[in-house]
Amino acid sequence: MSKRTPLDPASLDPAFVVQAAHTVPAEEVLRQLDGTPDGLRPDEVTRRQEAVGPNELPEGEKRTIPAMVFDQFKDFLILLLLGAAVISGVLGELVDTIAILVIVVLNAVIGVVQEYRAERAMEALKEMASETATVRRGGETREIHASELTVGDIVLLEAGRIVPADMRLIDAATLRIAEAALTGESLPVEKHVDPVREVDSPIGDRSSMAYRGTQVVYGRGVAVVTGVGLATELGKIAHLLGSTGDVKTPLQKRLAQFSKQLGMAALGLCTIVFIVGVVQGGDILEMFLTAVSLAVAAVPEALPAVATISLALGASRLVKTHTLVRKLPAVEALGSVTYICTDKTGTLTLNQMTVEHLASGDAQALSADTLANPEDGVSWLGKALALSNDVSGQNDELVGDPTEIAFYRAAAQNGFDPVALAKDLPRAAEAPFDSDRKLMTTVHELPGGGYVSFTKGAAEAILERSRDAMITDGSTVPLDADAAASLVDGWSAEGLRVLAFGMRRLDKLPGDDISALEQDLSLIGYTGLVDPPREEARQAVGTCKTAGIIPVMITGDHPATALAIAKRLGIADHKEQMITGTELDALSLEDFEGRVEGIRVYARVAPEQKLKIVQALQDRGEYVAMTGDGVNDAPALATADIGVAMGITGTDVAKEAASMVLLDDNFSSIVGSVREGRRIFDNIRKFIKYTMTSNSGEIWTILLAPLLGMPIPLLPIHILWINLVTDGLPGLAFASEPHERSIMERPPRAPKESIFADGLGTHLIWVGLLMGGASLFMQAWSMPRAPENHDLYWRTMVFTVLCLSQMGHAMAIRSDRESLFKLGIFSNKPMLGAVLLTFVLQLSTIYVPFMQKVFKTEALSLPDLLIALALSSVVFWAVEIEKAVKRARDRRGDVAAA
């Protein structure tokens, strides 16, 4: 394979560029490219390859693993943690040092893995191109590697082949190409050689072109290459994907802001404590160690671990609900989004064409009872559905055009066995589908002699060729043009694709001009087809709206179909909420941003427009999730705050660009992800609420004691121990907290909302003061009662109150509103176990002789221990009262709203 760098399309020789090739006659395209139907000469191929470069997509500049590792240590919080590790090591606290370093290394490994996976997105895009192509060069047909194609090459297309470059068709025979991966169009597109009139028509409407990465599903064709490498539509998408920047999740942004604030506070704290202690006459060395220990304690080194573990546990839960998480922060981000931009085909719909309505020849709807007991007229329609198709295979393994498979299944479901009918009425002749006629006809031998022909096609084409209409009893009546128009318009307005069937009886087989059969037909019925919406998707849309998330459909499909499906799902209510790609192009960026929040459906959009939509919403301050499965979705997936790819129908490019993959391609799986994301963010906030309140209590205890004329109550080893045990197991146990009952009944958090919002900042101040006040009360009460020269005794009591107060606080804030007694103490067993273990460890520091020496404590009498336990429970009951006040306020708000 060539390793030359693909050239920028803007730098190409104009001789190798045909402007708007889809609008130029095929002969003129060949002339402009100086090509012939026999193909290029070998020497000309070499010259053009040098001029336009290889038919490859650029890899871009790859980042090395060492560079990725280095970047992981630029984060401010990580640097603080490394500093804390050094300080802890100097103080002889090797356990803290090792724990901090393990956490830092773990986060660095996770970050490198995530970045490495992101680098693979471009490689996956390159692999979308076919490896070989059949070309005609110098009058000879040969197979070459797709990278060797150049502008002006003549390429032969046939069913099953991937289109290797962008090309203008110069011959097409019943050619149909599946372009869903590029345009989002659910059905294969019929191709022909006639120019398209509109210069700026959407890619999905350029029927005279074949584009790289799409697949030929039917027929054959010959085309001249007009674009290779970056000059292809796929190449443009590659450029967009490569130019998307790194997108941080709400969690990452909030933690980054939090870490900066915390770092500055820790440095200031260290200075204040040292100065106050020295002024009060404390030993300089001891005050330095105390100040540094408190600064270390103020940095919650378990925060990255809690965040990582919370996200990892959430990811494991999501796998059970068919969601694979590729980037851990994406779990939380999905719980914070305000908009979900989703593709239609296969995500909101079943990606399976289905016959939804049937009508007789006189435009009368056919009910299930009528089909179950068919009369002659309906019987002919059922036979036409079963026989007028080229479907092969059995049951779920059917192969053929999606529309014909829908007819095949509809016939079988209504008692017309296609296999049995094919034996009773064998096919004797046929006229294949042609895009000019818009018809297909098959002729079948009747058991008693003679023949019958079935013709299917667009309703207007069948109506033009019909002389009468067959009703349910098999007799015929004159055509009613008004009734037919009413039915077709009505079904089309519902987003249905309307096709009709006609028939003729024959005494003998026709001659060579079989198309003559497509005249003087008896119209035997109409079919209304649709790719039906998933029922669970309808419920998921409703849940999203209840949760304050706006679902938006972005598709390359037809506007009428898109709007009809959106109405069924509850995404849109009226046409004014829809815009097409062409209309979007006509809007300036300023006008579009003014309308973007009112649009719910985008139809016939190009890849660049999908990216523009996501960016416009982000410019309006929204957090955007983008779901998709095709190559055309990759840039938007990479740019969105959270990209969600489809696992079954999704291309490798989409999966590599996304943060999450829906393994079942089901939009409803996103609802579980939203719930899980919100739960994770809630739990991380609970940990911050818990650890920062604990740190606040420690700070108030140390700062206020000298101001009240008392010595500093805690020794450095006490501070480090409290920090270790309280920020350890109890903190990590918050990751296992179940979601609150009302989690999907509240709006998403404001994108720019501080992590201290919703009363968290106030809580940590007043509860921290209460915690410190209880500790200082314990100090003031116990100092006069302690044995003479036994400072360790009263310090042990203060040490115990402060430590166990934090355990009560941990149990109380498991829910922001509900009482612990309603939640149940066993509803989070890891938390219960962590609190009990911490209680046992704290008692061991008091009563185990070896631990007494290490932690400078003395054994407390039973009465004093009970007093310390009672005083430490004050924080728990105070927070329970706070939650009761919140519940009462919520009830008053609900009554006022009603």
Short mmCIF file of C-alpha atoms in Angstrom, two decimals, residues 230-530:
data_model
loop_
_atom_site.label_atom_id
_atom_site.label_comp_id
_atom_site.label_asym_id
_atom_site.label_seq_id
_atom_site.Cartn_x
_atom_site.Cartn_y
_atom_site.Cartn_z
CA LEU A 230 -9.49 13.64 1.32
CA ALA A 231 -11.43 14.82 -1.74
CA THR A 232 -14.16 12.22 -1.04
CA GLU A 233 -17.15 12.83 1.20
CA LEU A 234 -15.72 10.24 3.58
CA GLY A 235 -12.43 12.16 3.50
CA LYS A 236 -14.20 15.36 4.52
CA ILE A 237 -15.66 13.53 7.51
CA ALA A 238 -12.19 12.24 8.38
CA HIS A 239 -10.96 15.83 8.39
CA LEU A 240 -13.82 16.90 10.67
CA LEU A 241 -13.18 14.00 13.03
CA GLY A 242 -9.49 14.75 13.19
CA SER A 243 -10.11 18.42 13.94
CA THR A 244 -12.42 17.89 16.91
CA GLY A 245 -10.88 18.93 20.19
CA ASP A 246 -10.80 17.20 23.55
CA VAL A 247 -14.15 17.54 25.31
CA LYS A 248 -14.21 17.50 29.11
CA THR A 249 -17.22 16.15 30.98
CA PRO A 250 -19.13 18.22 33.55
CA LEU A 251 -17.55 16.11 36.30
CA GLN A 252 -14.03 16.77 35.05
CA LYS A 253 -14.72 20.51 34.81
CA ARG A 254 -16.27 20.69 38.28
CA LEU A 255 -13.50 18.65 39.90
CA ALA A 256 -10.86 20.77 38.17
CA GLN A 257 -12.43 23.93 39.56
CA PHE A 258 -12.86 22.29 42.95
CA SER A 259 -9.22 21.14 43.09
CA LYS A 260 -7.91 24.64 42.36
CA GLN A 261 -10.06 26.16 45.07
CA LEU A 262 -9.07 23.45 47.51
CA GLY A 263 -5.37 23.78 46.75
CA MET A 264 -5.34 27.50 47.46
CA ALA A 265 -7.35 26.98 50.66
CA ALA A 266 -4.94 24.27 51.84
CA LEU A 267 -1.92 26.53 51.37
CA GLY A 268 -3.62 29.39 53.18
CA LEU A 269 -4.71 27.07 55.99
CA CYS A 270 -1.18 25.80 56.53
CA THR A 271 0.08 29.35 56.96
CA ILE A 272 -2.72 30.52 59.29
CA VAL A 273 -2.50 27.53 61.64
CA PHE A 274 1.27 27.85 61.93
CA ILE A 275 1.13 31.60 62.68
CA VAL A 276 -1.73 31.30 65.19
CA GLY A 277 -0.01 28.42 66.98
CA VAL A 278 3.31 30.21 67.26
CA VAL A 279 1.63 33.41 68.48
CA GLN A 280 -0.12 31.37 71.19
CA GLY A 281 3.26 30.09 72.38
CA GLY A 282 3.29 26.70 70.77
CA ASP A 283 6.47 24.85 69.90
CA ILE A 284 7.60 25.94 66.43
CA LEU A 285 8.43 22.40 65.23
CA GLU A 286 5.21 20.95 66.61
CA MET A 287 3.13 23.74 65.10
CA PHE A 288 4.84 23.25 61.77
CA LEU A 289 4.02 19.52 61.81
CA THR A 290 0.45 20.28 62.92
CA ALA A 291 -0.08 22.84 60.18
CA VAL A 292 1.36 20.58 57.50
CA SER A 293 -0.67 17.59 58.74
CA LEU A 294 -3.85 19.65 58.61
CA ALA A 295 -3.00 20.84 55.10
CA VAL A 296 -2.53 17.22 54.02
CA ALA A 297 -5.85 16.31 55.64
CA ALA A 298 -7.59 19.17 53.82
CA VAL A 299 -6.78 17.55 50.48
CA PRO A 300 -9.21 14.63 49.98
CA GLU A 301 -6.77 12.27 48.30
CA ALA A 302 -9.49 9.64 48.05
CA LEU A 303 -11.53 11.91 45.74
CA PRO A 304 -10.06 10.62 42.45
CA ALA A 305 -10.40 7.05 43.72
CA VAL A 306 -14.01 7.60 44.75
CA ALA A 307 -14.78 9.18 41.38
CA THR A 308 -13.04 6.36 39.50
CA ILE A 309 -14.64 3.59 41.56
CA SER A 310 -18.08 5.22 41.29
CA LEU A 311 -17.73 5.44 37.51
CA ALA A 312 -16.37 1.89 37.23
CA LEU A 313 -19.23 0.46 39.30
CA GLY A 314 -21.67 2.45 37.20
CA ALA A 315 -20.07 1.12 34.02
CA SER A 316 -20.41 -2.47 35.24
CA ARG A 317 -24.08 -1.90 36.02
CA LEU A 318 -24.67 -0.40 32.57
CA VAL A 319 -23.27 -3.47 30.83
CA LYS A 320 -26.20 -5.39 32.32
CA THR A 321 -28.55 -2.91 30.65
CA HIS A 322 -26.79 -3.23 27.27
CA THR A 323 -24.57 -0.15 27.52
CA LEU A 324 -20.81 -0.42 27.15
CA VAL A 325 -18.78 2.47 28.57
CA ARG A 326 -15.53 3.25 26.72
CA LYS A 327 -14.61 6.32 28.77
CA LEU A 328 -15.51 6.23 32.45
CA PRO A 329 -16.36 9.96 32.91
CA ALA A 330 -19.00 9.53 30.20
CA VAL A 331 -21.26 7.76 32.70
CA GLU A 332 -21.59 10.88 34.82
CA ALA A 333 -21.70 13.19 31.80
CA LEU A 334 -24.75 11.45 30.37
CA GLY A 335 -26.55 12.14 33.64
CA SER A 336 -25.86 15.85 33.18
CA VAL A 337 -26.89 16.42 29.57
CA THR A 338 -29.76 18.70 28.68
CA TYR A 339 -30.15 17.57 25.03
CA ILE A 340 -29.97 14.12 23.46
CA CYS A 341 -29.49 14.31 19.69
CA THR A 342 -30.36 10.91 18.29
CA ASP A 343 -30.41 9.25 14.91
CA LYS A 344 -33.70 7.75 13.79
CA THR A 345 -33.03 4.53 11.93
CA GLY A 346 -32.36 1.59 14.22
CA THR A 347 -32.19 3.77 17.31
CA LEU A 348 -35.70 5.14 17.65
CA THR A 349 -37.06 2.68 15.08
CA LEU A 350 -36.68 -1.06 14.52
CA ASN A 351 -34.63 -0.62 11.32
CA GLN A 352 -37.00 -3.04 9.64
CA MET A 353 -39.45 -1.95 6.97
CA THR A 354 -42.93 -3.13 7.90
CA VAL A 355 -46.27 -3.12 6.11
CA GLU A 356 -48.39 -1.09 8.51
CA HIS A 357 -51.53 -0.52 6.40
CA LEU A 358 -53.24 -2.39 3.57
CA ALA A 359 -56.15 -1.22 1.42
CA SER A 360 -58.18 -2.79 -1.37
CA GLY A 361 -58.19 -1.51 -4.95
CA ASP A 362 -61.02 0.90 -4.20
CA ALA A 363 -58.97 2.48 -1.38
CA GLN A 364 -60.87 0.81 1.44
CA ALA A 365 -58.78 -0.10 4.49
CA LEU A 366 -58.41 -3.83 5.07
CA SER A 367 -58.83 -5.01 8.64
CA ALA A 368 -57.19 -8.00 10.27
CA ASP A 369 -60.48 -9.94 10.02
CA THR A 370 -60.67 -9.30 6.29
CA LEU A 371 -57.14 -10.57 5.79
CA ALA A 372 -57.79 -13.62 7.92
CA ASN A 373 -60.77 -14.58 5.73
CA PRO A 374 -59.82 -13.19 2.32
CA GLU A 375 -62.24 -12.94 -0.52
CA ASP A 376 -61.09 -13.08 -4.12
CA GLY A 377 -59.95 -9.46 -4.31
CA VAL A 378 -57.97 -9.57 -1.10
CA SER A 379 -56.63 -12.99 -2.03
CA TRP A 380 -55.02 -11.58 -5.17
CA LEU A 381 -53.37 -8.83 -3.11
CA GLY A 382 -52.00 -11.41 -0.69
CA LYS A 383 -50.61 -13.49 -3.56
CA ALA A 384 -49.01 -10.40 -5.10
CA LEU A 385 -47.30 -9.57 -1.81
CA ALA A 386 -45.94 -13.12 -1.59
CA LEU A 387 -44.83 -13.56 -5.19
CA SER A 388 -43.84 -10.19 -6.65
CA ASN A 389 -40.43 -10.02 -4.99
CA ASP A 390 -36.93 -11.49 -5.21
CA VAL A 391 -36.57 -12.43 -1.55
CA SER A 392 -34.63 -15.57 -0.69
CA GLY A 393 -33.87 -17.42 2.55
CA GLN A 394 -36.16 -18.38 5.40
CA ASN A 395 -37.70 -16.73 8.46
CA ASP A 396 -35.22 -14.33 10.12
CA GLU A 397 -32.53 -15.08 7.52
CA LEU A 398 -34.34 -13.43 4.62
CA VAL A 399 -32.15 -11.78 2.00
CA GLY A 400 -33.29 -9.07 -0.39
CA ASP A 401 -34.51 -5.53 -0.69
CA PRO A 402 -35.94 -4.31 2.68
CA THR A 403 -39.24 -3.31 1.05
CA GLU A 404 -39.66 -6.68 -0.62
CA ILE A 405 -38.81 -8.45 2.64
CA ALA A 406 -41.60 -6.42 4.27
CA PHE A 407 -44.05 -7.63 1.59
CA TYR A 408 -42.84 -11.22 2.00
CA ARG A 409 -43.38 -11.10 5.78
CA ALA A 410 -46.76 -9.38 5.47
CA ALA A 411 -47.95 -12.12 3.14
CA ALA A 412 -46.73 -14.89 5.45
CA GLN A 413 -48.26 -13.27 8.53
CA ASN A 414 -51.65 -13.07 6.80
CA GLY A 415 -51.80 -16.68 5.67
CA PHE A 416 -50.17 -16.45 2.24
CA ASP A 417 -47.17 -18.78 2.35
CA PRO A 418 -44.66 -17.42 -0.23
CA VAL A 419 -42.86 -20.77 -0.57
CA ALA A 420 -46.06 -22.75 -1.19
CA LEU A 421 -47.46 -20.12 -3.54
CA ALA A 422 -44.24 -20.10 -5.55
CA LYS A 423 -44.81 -23.80 -6.25
CA ASP A 424 -48.51 -23.37 -7.10
CA LEU A 425 -47.94 -20.25 -9.20
CA PRO A 426 -44.41 -20.59 -10.61
CA ARG A 427 -42.78 -17.49 -12.08
CA ALA A 428 -42.76 -17.64 -15.87
CA ALA A 429 -41.39 -14.19 -16.78
CA GLU A 430 -40.48 -10.86 -15.25
CA ALA A 431 -39.70 -7.22 -15.89
CA PRO A 432 -37.14 -6.09 -13.26
CA PHE A 433 -37.57 -2.84 -11.40
CA ASP A 434 -36.43 0.22 -13.31
CA SER A 435 -36.04 3.69 -11.82
CA ASP A 436 -37.55 5.31 -14.90
CA ARG A 437 -40.69 3.14 -14.86
CA LYS A 438 -40.74 2.89 -11.05
CA LEU A 439 -42.30 -0.53 -11.53
CA MET A 440 -41.57 -4.25 -11.27
CA THR A 441 -43.66 -6.97 -12.91
CA THR A 442 -43.68 -10.75 -12.50
CA VAL A 443 -45.73 -13.25 -14.56
CA HIS A 444 -46.95 -16.51 -13.00
CA GLU A 445 -48.49 -19.67 -14.44
CA LEU A 446 -52.00 -20.48 -13.19
CA PRO A 447 -52.85 -24.10 -12.20
CA GLY A 448 -55.80 -24.33 -14.60
CA GLY A 449 -53.97 -22.80 -17.52
CA GLY A 450 -53.19 -19.26 -18.48
CA TYR A 451 -51.12 -16.70 -16.62
CA VAL A 452 -51.43 -13.78 -14.20
CA SER A 453 -49.09 -10.80 -13.93
CA PHE A 454 -48.48 -8.72 -10.81
CA THR A 455 -47.09 -5.20 -11.12
CA LYS A 456 -45.94 -3.20 -8.11
CA GLY A 457 -44.55 0.29 -7.82
CA ALA A 458 -45.22 3.85 -6.76
CA ALA A 459 -48.93 4.47 -6.25
CA GLU A 460 -49.10 7.20 -8.89
CA ALA A 461 -47.38 4.97 -11.45
CA ILE A 462 -49.83 2.11 -10.87
CA LEU A 463 -52.82 4.47 -10.98
CA GLU A 464 -51.71 5.85 -14.35
CA ARG A 465 -51.68 2.33 -15.81
CA SER A 466 -54.88 0.98 -14.25
CA ARG A 467 -58.22 0.80 -16.04
CA ASP A 468 -60.30 -0.23 -12.96
CA ALA A 469 -60.04 -1.21 -9.32
CA MET A 470 -60.74 -4.59 -7.74
CA ILE A 471 -62.83 -4.66 -4.58
CA THR A 472 -62.83 -7.28 -1.83
CA ASP A 473 -65.29 -9.66 -3.52
CA GLY A 474 -63.15 -9.87 -6.65
CA SER A 475 -65.31 -7.70 -8.89
CA THR A 476 -64.06 -4.47 -10.40
CA VAL A 477 -65.30 -0.89 -10.23
CA PRO A 478 -64.20 2.31 -11.97
CA LEU A 479 -61.19 4.05 -10.45
CA ASP A 480 -62.03 6.78 -7.94
CA ALA A 481 -59.18 9.28 -8.32
CA ASP A 482 -60.29 11.36 -5.34
CA ALA A 483 -60.47 8.36 -3.00
CA ALA A 484 -57.05 7.17 -4.21
CA ALA A 485 -55.48 10.61 -3.75
CA SER A 486 -57.01 10.94 -0.30
CA LEU A 487 -55.61 7.59 0.80
CA VAL A 488 -52.12 8.21 -0.64
CA ASP A 489 -51.90 11.73 0.78
CA GLY A 490 -53.16 10.60 4.17
CA TRP A 491 -50.69 7.73 4.46
CA SER A 492 -47.84 9.87 3.16
CA ALA A 493 -48.61 12.52 5.79
CA GLU A 494 -48.21 9.76 8.40
CA GLY A 495 -44.70 9.15 7.09
CA LEU A 496 -45.63 5.96 5.26
CA ARG A 497 -44.11 4.90 1.96
CA VAL A 498 -47.09 4.11 -0.28
CA LEU A 499 -46.84 1.44 -2.98
CA ALA A 500 -49.63 -0.12 -5.02
CA PHE A 501 -50.23 -3.42 -6.83
CA GLY A 502 -51.98 -4.12 -10.10
CA MET A 503 -52.71 -7.36 -12.00
CA ARG A 504 -53.71 -8.74 -15.40
CA ARG A 505 -54.90 -12.16 -16.57
CA LEU A 506 -53.18 -13.56 -19.69
CA ASP A 507 -53.93 -16.42 -22.04
CA LYS A 508 -50.30 -16.80 -23.07
CA LEU A 509 -46.86 -15.49 -22.27
CA PRO A 510 -46.01 -12.09 -23.69
CA GLY A 511 -43.29 -11.59 -26.26
CA ASP A 512 -40.03 -9.74 -25.75
CA ASP A 513 -41.78 -6.49 -24.78
CA ILE A 514 -42.86 -7.63 -21.33
CA SER A 515 -43.30 -4.03 -20.22
CA ALA A 516 -46.49 -3.99 -22.29
CA LEU A 517 -48.01 -5.97 -19.42
CA GLU A 518 -47.86 -2.83 -17.33
CA GLN A 519 -50.92 -1.35 -19.07
CA ASP A 520 -54.68 -1.81 -18.55
CA LEU A 521 -54.14 -3.09 -15.01
CA SER A 522 -56.69 -3.87 -12.35
CA LEU A 523 -55.63 -2.07 -9.20
CA ILE A 524 -55.78 -4.74 -6.49
CA GLY A 525 -54.50 -2.85 -3.44
CA TYR A 526 -52.27 -0.38 -1.63
CA THR A 527 -49.58 -0.89 0.99
CA GLY A 528 -48.29 1.62 3.51
CA LEU A 529 -44.79 0.84 4.76
CA VAL A 530 -42.79 2.33 7.59
#
